[in-house]
Short mmCIF file of C-alpha atoms and ligand atoms in Angstrom, two decimals:
data_model
loop_
_atom_site.label_atom_id
_atom_site.label_comp_id
_atom_site.label_asym_id
_atom_site.label_seq_id
_atom_site.Cartn_x
_atom_site.Cartn_y
_atom_site.Cartn_z
CA MET A 5 25.68 45.17 122.76
CA SER A 6 26.30 47.23 125.84
CA ILE A 7 30.02 48.54 126.26
CA VAL A 8 31.91 49.33 129.67
CA LEU A 9 34.92 50.78 130.63
CA MET A 10 37.35 48.86 133.12
CA ASN A 11 40.45 49.70 133.96
CA GLY A 12 41.03 51.44 131.02
CA GLU A 13 39.72 49.05 128.55
CA PHE A 14 36.28 48.90 126.61
CA ILE A 15 34.85 45.38 126.92
CA PRO A 16 31.56 44.07 126.59
CA ARG A 17 29.26 44.10 129.70
CA GLU A 18 29.14 40.34 130.10
CA GLU A 19 32.99 39.94 130.02
CA ALA A 20 33.13 42.66 133.07
CA LYS A 21 33.75 40.72 136.29
CA VAL A 22 35.23 41.72 139.51
CA ASP A 23 36.79 39.58 142.32
CA ILE A 24 34.84 38.34 145.30
CA GLU A 25 37.74 40.00 147.46
CA ASP A 26 37.55 43.51 145.69
CA ARG A 27 37.20 45.92 148.27
CA GLY A 28 34.39 48.01 147.03
CA TYR A 29 32.08 44.61 147.04
CA GLN A 30 33.38 43.76 150.76
CA PHE A 31 33.61 46.92 152.25
CA GLY A 32 31.83 49.46 150.34
CA ASP A 33 35.74 50.55 150.11
CA GLY A 34 35.65 53.13 146.96
CA ILE A 35 34.25 56.03 145.50
CA TYR A 36 31.78 57.13 142.60
CA GLU A 37 30.35 59.43 140.50
CA VAL A 38 27.25 59.58 137.99
CA ILE A 39 27.03 62.33 135.03
CA ARG A 40 24.28 63.52 133.24
CA VAL A 41 24.42 63.14 129.32
CA TYR A 42 22.37 65.46 127.03
CA ASN A 43 22.45 64.99 123.29
CA GLY A 44 25.40 62.56 123.56
CA LYS A 45 27.02 65.37 125.74
CA MET A 46 28.26 65.40 129.33
CA PHE A 47 26.86 68.22 131.75
CA THR A 48 29.16 69.68 134.01
CA ALA A 49 31.76 66.65 133.63
CA THR A 50 35.01 68.80 134.40
CA GLN A 51 32.96 69.45 138.32
CA HIS A 52 32.07 65.75 138.41
CA LEU A 53 35.48 64.11 137.71
CA GLU A 54 37.16 66.76 139.84
CA ARG A 55 34.98 65.46 142.76
CA LEU A 56 35.92 62.22 142.14
CA GLN A 57 39.61 63.31 142.19
CA THR A 58 39.01 65.04 146.07
CA SER A 59 36.59 62.14 147.19
CA GLY A 60 39.52 59.60 146.39
CA GLU A 61 42.30 62.11 148.07
CA LYS A 62 39.85 61.96 151.39
CA ILE A 63 40.34 58.09 151.47
CA ASN A 64 43.82 58.11 150.19
CA ILE A 65 42.22 56.28 146.79
CA ASN A 66 44.66 56.89 144.00
CA ILE A 67 42.73 58.08 140.92
CA THR A 68 45.19 57.06 138.23
CA TYR A 69 43.60 59.25 135.41
CA THR A 70 43.71 63.04 134.93
CA VAL A 71 40.35 64.77 134.65
CA GLN A 72 41.54 65.23 130.86
CA ASN A 73 42.08 61.41 130.33
CA LEU A 74 39.01 60.38 132.08
CA THR A 75 36.81 62.84 129.95
CA VAL A 76 38.15 61.52 126.55
CA LEU A 77 37.49 57.82 127.59
CA LEU A 78 34.09 58.84 128.96
CA GLU A 79 33.56 60.57 125.75
CA GLU A 80 34.68 57.45 123.68
CA LEU A 81 32.24 55.40 126.22
CA ILE A 82 29.08 56.99 125.31
CA HIS A 83 29.83 56.93 121.47
CA ARG A 84 30.18 53.61 121.86
CA ASN A 85 26.96 52.83 123.65
CA SER A 86 25.69 55.47 121.05
CA LEU A 87 24.25 57.33 124.13
CA HIS A 88 22.16 60.24 123.66
CA THR A 89 20.10 61.15 127.05
CA GLY A 90 21.12 59.29 129.96
CA ILE A 91 23.81 58.87 132.56
CA ILE A 92 27.38 57.81 133.23
CA TYR A 93 27.57 55.88 136.23
CA MET A 94 31.60 55.23 137.38
CA GLN A 95 33.36 54.14 140.52
CA PHE A 96 36.82 53.36 141.64
CA THR A 97 37.25 50.77 144.57
CA ARG A 98 40.69 50.16 146.77
CA GLY A 99 41.04 47.21 144.32
CA GLU A 100 41.68 43.18 145.04
CA SER A 101 43.48 42.32 148.48
CA PRO A 102 42.62 39.74 150.80
CA ARG A 103 39.84 40.72 153.02
CA ASN A 104 41.15 42.51 156.19
CA HIS A 105 39.52 46.23 157.65
CA ALA A 106 42.55 47.99 157.05
CA TYR A 107 44.13 48.99 153.88
CA PRO A 108 46.54 46.47 151.64
CA ILE A 109 50.28 46.93 152.63
CA GLU A 110 51.24 46.54 148.88
CA THR A 111 49.50 49.03 147.04
CA VAL A 112 47.18 47.55 144.59
CA PRO A 113 45.46 49.46 141.34
CA PRO A 114 42.34 50.69 142.23
CA THR A 115 39.53 48.62 140.45
CA PHE A 116 37.90 51.31 137.88
CA VAL A 117 34.70 50.74 136.19
CA ALA A 118 32.13 52.95 133.80
CA TYR A 119 29.04 52.31 131.84
CA THR A 120 26.43 54.10 130.56
CA LYS A 121 22.45 54.02 130.67
CA GLU A 122 19.84 55.19 129.21
CA LEU A 123 17.53 57.73 131.41
CA GLU A 124 15.04 60.30 130.04
CA ARG A 125 14.51 63.24 131.85
CA PRO A 126 12.08 63.43 134.64
CA VAL A 127 9.66 65.56 132.48
CA THR A 128 6.16 65.05 134.34
CA SER A 129 7.56 65.13 138.10
CA LEU A 130 9.67 68.46 136.92
CA GLU A 131 6.48 69.82 136.03
CA ASN A 132 4.04 68.52 138.66
CA GLY A 133 6.48 68.13 141.53
CA VAL A 134 6.67 65.29 143.69
CA SER A 135 5.86 64.25 147.61
CA SER A 136 8.58 63.46 149.91
CA ILE A 137 8.80 62.38 153.95
CA THR A 138 10.89 63.41 156.62
CA VAL A 139 13.36 60.35 157.93
CA GLU A 140 15.87 60.71 160.88
CA ASP A 141 19.67 60.99 159.26
CA ILE A 142 21.18 57.85 160.66
CA ARG A 143 24.56 58.25 158.33
CA TRP A 144 28.64 59.04 159.25
CA SER A 145 29.86 62.12 159.44
CA ARG A 146 31.84 62.13 156.49
CA CYS A 147 28.72 62.72 153.77
CA ASP A 148 30.65 65.02 152.02
CA ILE A 149 32.74 62.17 150.48
CA LYS A 150 30.90 60.32 147.43
CA SER A 151 31.40 56.76 148.92
CA LEU A 152 30.04 53.44 147.65
CA ASN A 153 29.17 52.88 151.43
CA LEU A 154 25.34 54.18 150.64
CA LEU A 155 23.52 52.06 153.44
CA GLY A 156 21.84 55.13 155.41
CA ASN A 157 20.83 56.59 152.05
CA VAL A 158 19.68 53.03 151.04
CA MET A 159 17.21 52.91 154.12
CA ALA A 160 15.80 56.66 153.71
CA LYS A 161 15.45 56.01 150.21
CA GLN A 162 13.41 52.54 150.69
CA LYS A 163 11.34 54.19 153.55
CA ALA A 164 10.01 57.31 150.78
CA VAL A 165 9.34 54.20 148.46
CA GLU A 166 7.26 52.59 151.02
CA ALA A 167 5.38 56.09 151.93
CA ASP A 168 4.51 56.36 147.88
CA CYS A 169 6.84 59.54 147.72
CA TYR A 170 10.02 60.60 145.46
CA GLU A 171 12.30 61.23 148.27
CA SER A 172 13.44 61.49 152.24
CA ILE A 173 14.39 64.59 153.22
CA GLN A 174 16.93 63.77 156.20
CA TYR A 175 17.31 65.44 159.76
CA ARG A 176 19.94 65.48 162.51
CA GLU A 177 18.90 66.92 165.73
CA LEU A 178 15.77 68.78 164.02
CA THR A 179 18.71 70.33 161.46
CA VAL A 180 17.66 69.01 157.23
CA THR A 181 21.21 67.92 156.15
CA GLU A 182 19.83 66.67 152.73
CA GLY A 183 17.89 63.91 150.95
CA SER A 184 18.96 60.18 150.34
CA SER A 185 20.08 61.33 147.09
CA SER A 186 19.66 64.99 146.60
CA ASN A 187 20.24 67.95 148.18
CA ILE A 188 17.22 69.94 149.81
CA TRP A 189 16.36 73.77 149.20
CA ILE A 190 13.83 75.85 150.89
CA VAL A 191 12.50 79.29 149.67
CA LYS A 192 10.95 81.90 152.32
CA ASP A 193 10.44 85.63 151.44
CA GLU A 194 12.06 84.88 147.88
CA VAL A 195 15.56 83.78 150.02
CA VAL A 196 16.69 80.63 148.57
CA GLN A 197 18.50 78.42 151.38
CA THR A 198 20.42 75.19 151.58
CA HIS A 199 22.54 73.31 154.00
CA GLU A 200 26.18 74.90 153.90
CA ALA A 201 28.73 72.70 152.74
CA ASN A 202 30.30 70.49 155.53
CA SER A 203 30.85 67.20 156.50
CA PHE A 204 27.04 66.45 156.72
CA ILE A 205 26.10 66.70 153.17
CA LEU A 206 27.33 66.08 149.67
CA ASN A 207 28.09 68.83 148.01
CA GLY A 208 25.95 68.71 144.68
CA ILE A 209 27.20 69.61 141.55
CA THR A 210 23.98 70.64 140.75
CA ARG A 211 23.64 72.51 144.20
CA ARG A 212 26.81 74.29 143.03
CA LYS A 213 25.25 75.25 139.50
CA ILE A 214 22.12 76.40 141.38
CA VAL A 215 24.19 78.52 143.85
CA ASP A 216 26.15 80.07 141.04
CA VAL A 217 22.87 80.53 139.06
CA CYS A 218 21.11 82.65 142.04
CA GLN A 219 24.17 84.46 142.37
CA ARG A 220 24.43 85.85 138.81
CA ARG A 221 20.72 86.49 138.72
CA GLU A 222 20.85 88.13 141.93
CA ILE A 223 18.42 85.55 143.99
CA THR A 224 19.18 85.72 147.23
CA ILE A 225 20.92 83.07 148.29
CA LYS A 226 21.96 81.86 151.69
CA GLU A 227 24.33 78.52 152.45
CA LYS A 228 23.18 78.02 155.93
CA ALA A 229 21.40 74.80 157.51
CA PHE A 230 17.76 75.08 158.56
CA SER A 231 15.56 73.39 160.91
CA ILE A 232 12.28 70.93 160.39
CA GLU A 233 10.54 73.88 161.35
CA GLU A 234 11.58 75.89 158.58
CA LEU A 235 11.15 73.75 156.01
CA ILE A 236 7.70 72.71 156.87
CA ASP A 237 6.67 76.86 157.11
CA ALA A 238 8.54 77.24 153.80
CA ASP A 239 6.77 78.85 150.91
CA GLU A 240 8.52 76.72 148.45
CA VAL A 241 10.92 73.29 148.76
CA PHE A 242 12.98 71.62 145.81
CA LEU A 243 15.44 69.06 145.67
CA SER A 244 18.59 69.11 143.12
CA SER A 245 20.60 66.17 141.56
CA THR A 246 22.08 65.15 138.78
CA THR A 247 19.43 63.07 137.59
CA ALA A 248 16.48 64.84 139.20
CA GLU A 249 17.59 68.67 138.23
CA VAL A 250 15.82 71.36 140.11
CA MET A 251 12.91 69.01 141.34
CA PRO A 252 9.69 70.89 142.82
CA ILE A 253 8.80 69.33 146.22
CA VAL A 254 4.91 69.88 146.70
CA ALA A 255 4.09 67.80 149.72
CA ILE A 256 6.09 66.69 152.68
CA ASN A 257 4.56 64.05 155.18
CA ASN A 258 1.26 64.38 153.26
CA VAL A 259 0.94 68.27 153.85
CA PRO A 260 1.25 70.58 150.88
CA VAL A 261 4.07 72.68 151.06
CA GLY A 262 2.88 76.43 150.65
CA SER A 263 0.12 76.68 148.01
CA GLY A 264 0.51 73.10 147.40
CA GLU A 265 1.51 74.16 143.96
CA VAL A 266 5.12 74.17 142.22
CA GLY A 267 6.51 77.89 143.44
CA ILE A 268 7.14 80.88 141.28
CA ILE A 269 11.31 80.87 141.98
CA THR A 270 11.50 76.93 141.71
CA ARG A 271 10.00 77.51 138.00
CA LYS A 272 12.69 80.10 137.58
CA LEU A 273 15.43 77.88 138.83
CA GLN A 274 14.05 75.44 136.65
CA ASN A 275 14.36 77.53 133.65
CA TYR A 276 17.57 78.90 134.41
CA PHE A 277 18.83 75.40 135.26
CA LYS A 278 17.74 74.13 131.66
CA GLU A 279 19.66 77.50 130.27
CA GLU A 280 22.86 76.23 131.43
CA ILE A 281 22.39 72.67 129.97
CA PHE A 282 21.68 74.62 126.78
CA VAL A 283 25.18 76.21 126.89
CA GLU A 284 27.11 73.05 127.60
CA CYS A 285 25.13 70.44 125.45
CA GLY A 286 22.31 71.87 123.37
CA GLU A 287 18.43 72.26 123.34
CA ILE A 288 16.35 69.85 125.08
CA GLU A 289 13.10 69.40 124.92
C1 PLP B 301 23.77 62.24 149.29
C2 PLP B 301 23.41 62.70 148.17
N1 PLP B 301 23.46 64.13 148.24
C3 PLP B 301 23.26 65.20 147.14
C4 PLP B 301 23.35 64.81 145.65
C5 PLP B 301 23.30 65.83 144.69
O1 PLP B 301 24.40 65.67 144.02
P1 PLP B 301 24.55 66.07 142.52
O2 PLP B 301 24.03 67.27 142.24
O3 PLP B 301 26.23 66.06 142.30
O4 PLP B 301 23.63 64.77 141.63
C6 PLP B 301 23.56 63.21 145.95
C7 PLP B 301 23.49 62.39 144.19
O5 PLP B 301 23.63 61.61 144.04
C8 PLP B 301 23.50 62.63 146.69
O6 PLP B 301 23.78 60.80 146.56
#
């Protein structure tokens, strides 16, 4: 039986219900996080939970738990579901209140839900790389908030699926921003580059880890937006996310990236990333 964490209580999934006037349900008025679990241990949990707090602060949702409290609760959730390899999904909404666009006048407690899901590492795609397409970024300009409002992302991902691709690479006025659920990277002349962390992208936890790894391993890294032209002209392209790790992109709009094979630096970063996982969670296959 699957157990979920709802407003601080561990309950069977079938018993977890939200009201039709929950603001998350009606307005997408809430925030979320996804944390990777390897060998029953959370990877970069503190960074995810701190980002959750920051997203909450940006839209005035008061996360009534500390990072430490949440860590303990999520560890218990993993334990109760005997999760070995997978993810924890969690969200906080602005709570239940009669429908009105403005925030409730009386403070209402946020609705908090967390659950686990088994999910293997995408080893075949990590080995061979994936295809992608470019799509216009039609989202709002606060993509730094990990908000439940994901319609633009959902539509971009659907376009990728319909084109038989793994991910859409979004652009605003010819500048590449990010994937529908990932950050996008290029490698040109051994320099690794990704969009700077501003309000046009989500500052991925995987992104931050890769920046950190590059700095420690003396790989030149540039946090600066690049154009579609630079994307097409790159030697290597990859995406990063909690579930996809460092995922090579070997074709864009049906055209091979560089040689069409997974690039040397991408491969190096995959291995370094695996070492980071090893340090926190132990050996993975
Ligand atoms: C829009 C967007 N950008 C980037 C990312 C990558 O973030 P992270 O590495 O924290 O998973 C995600 C992850 O879901 C995302 O939805």
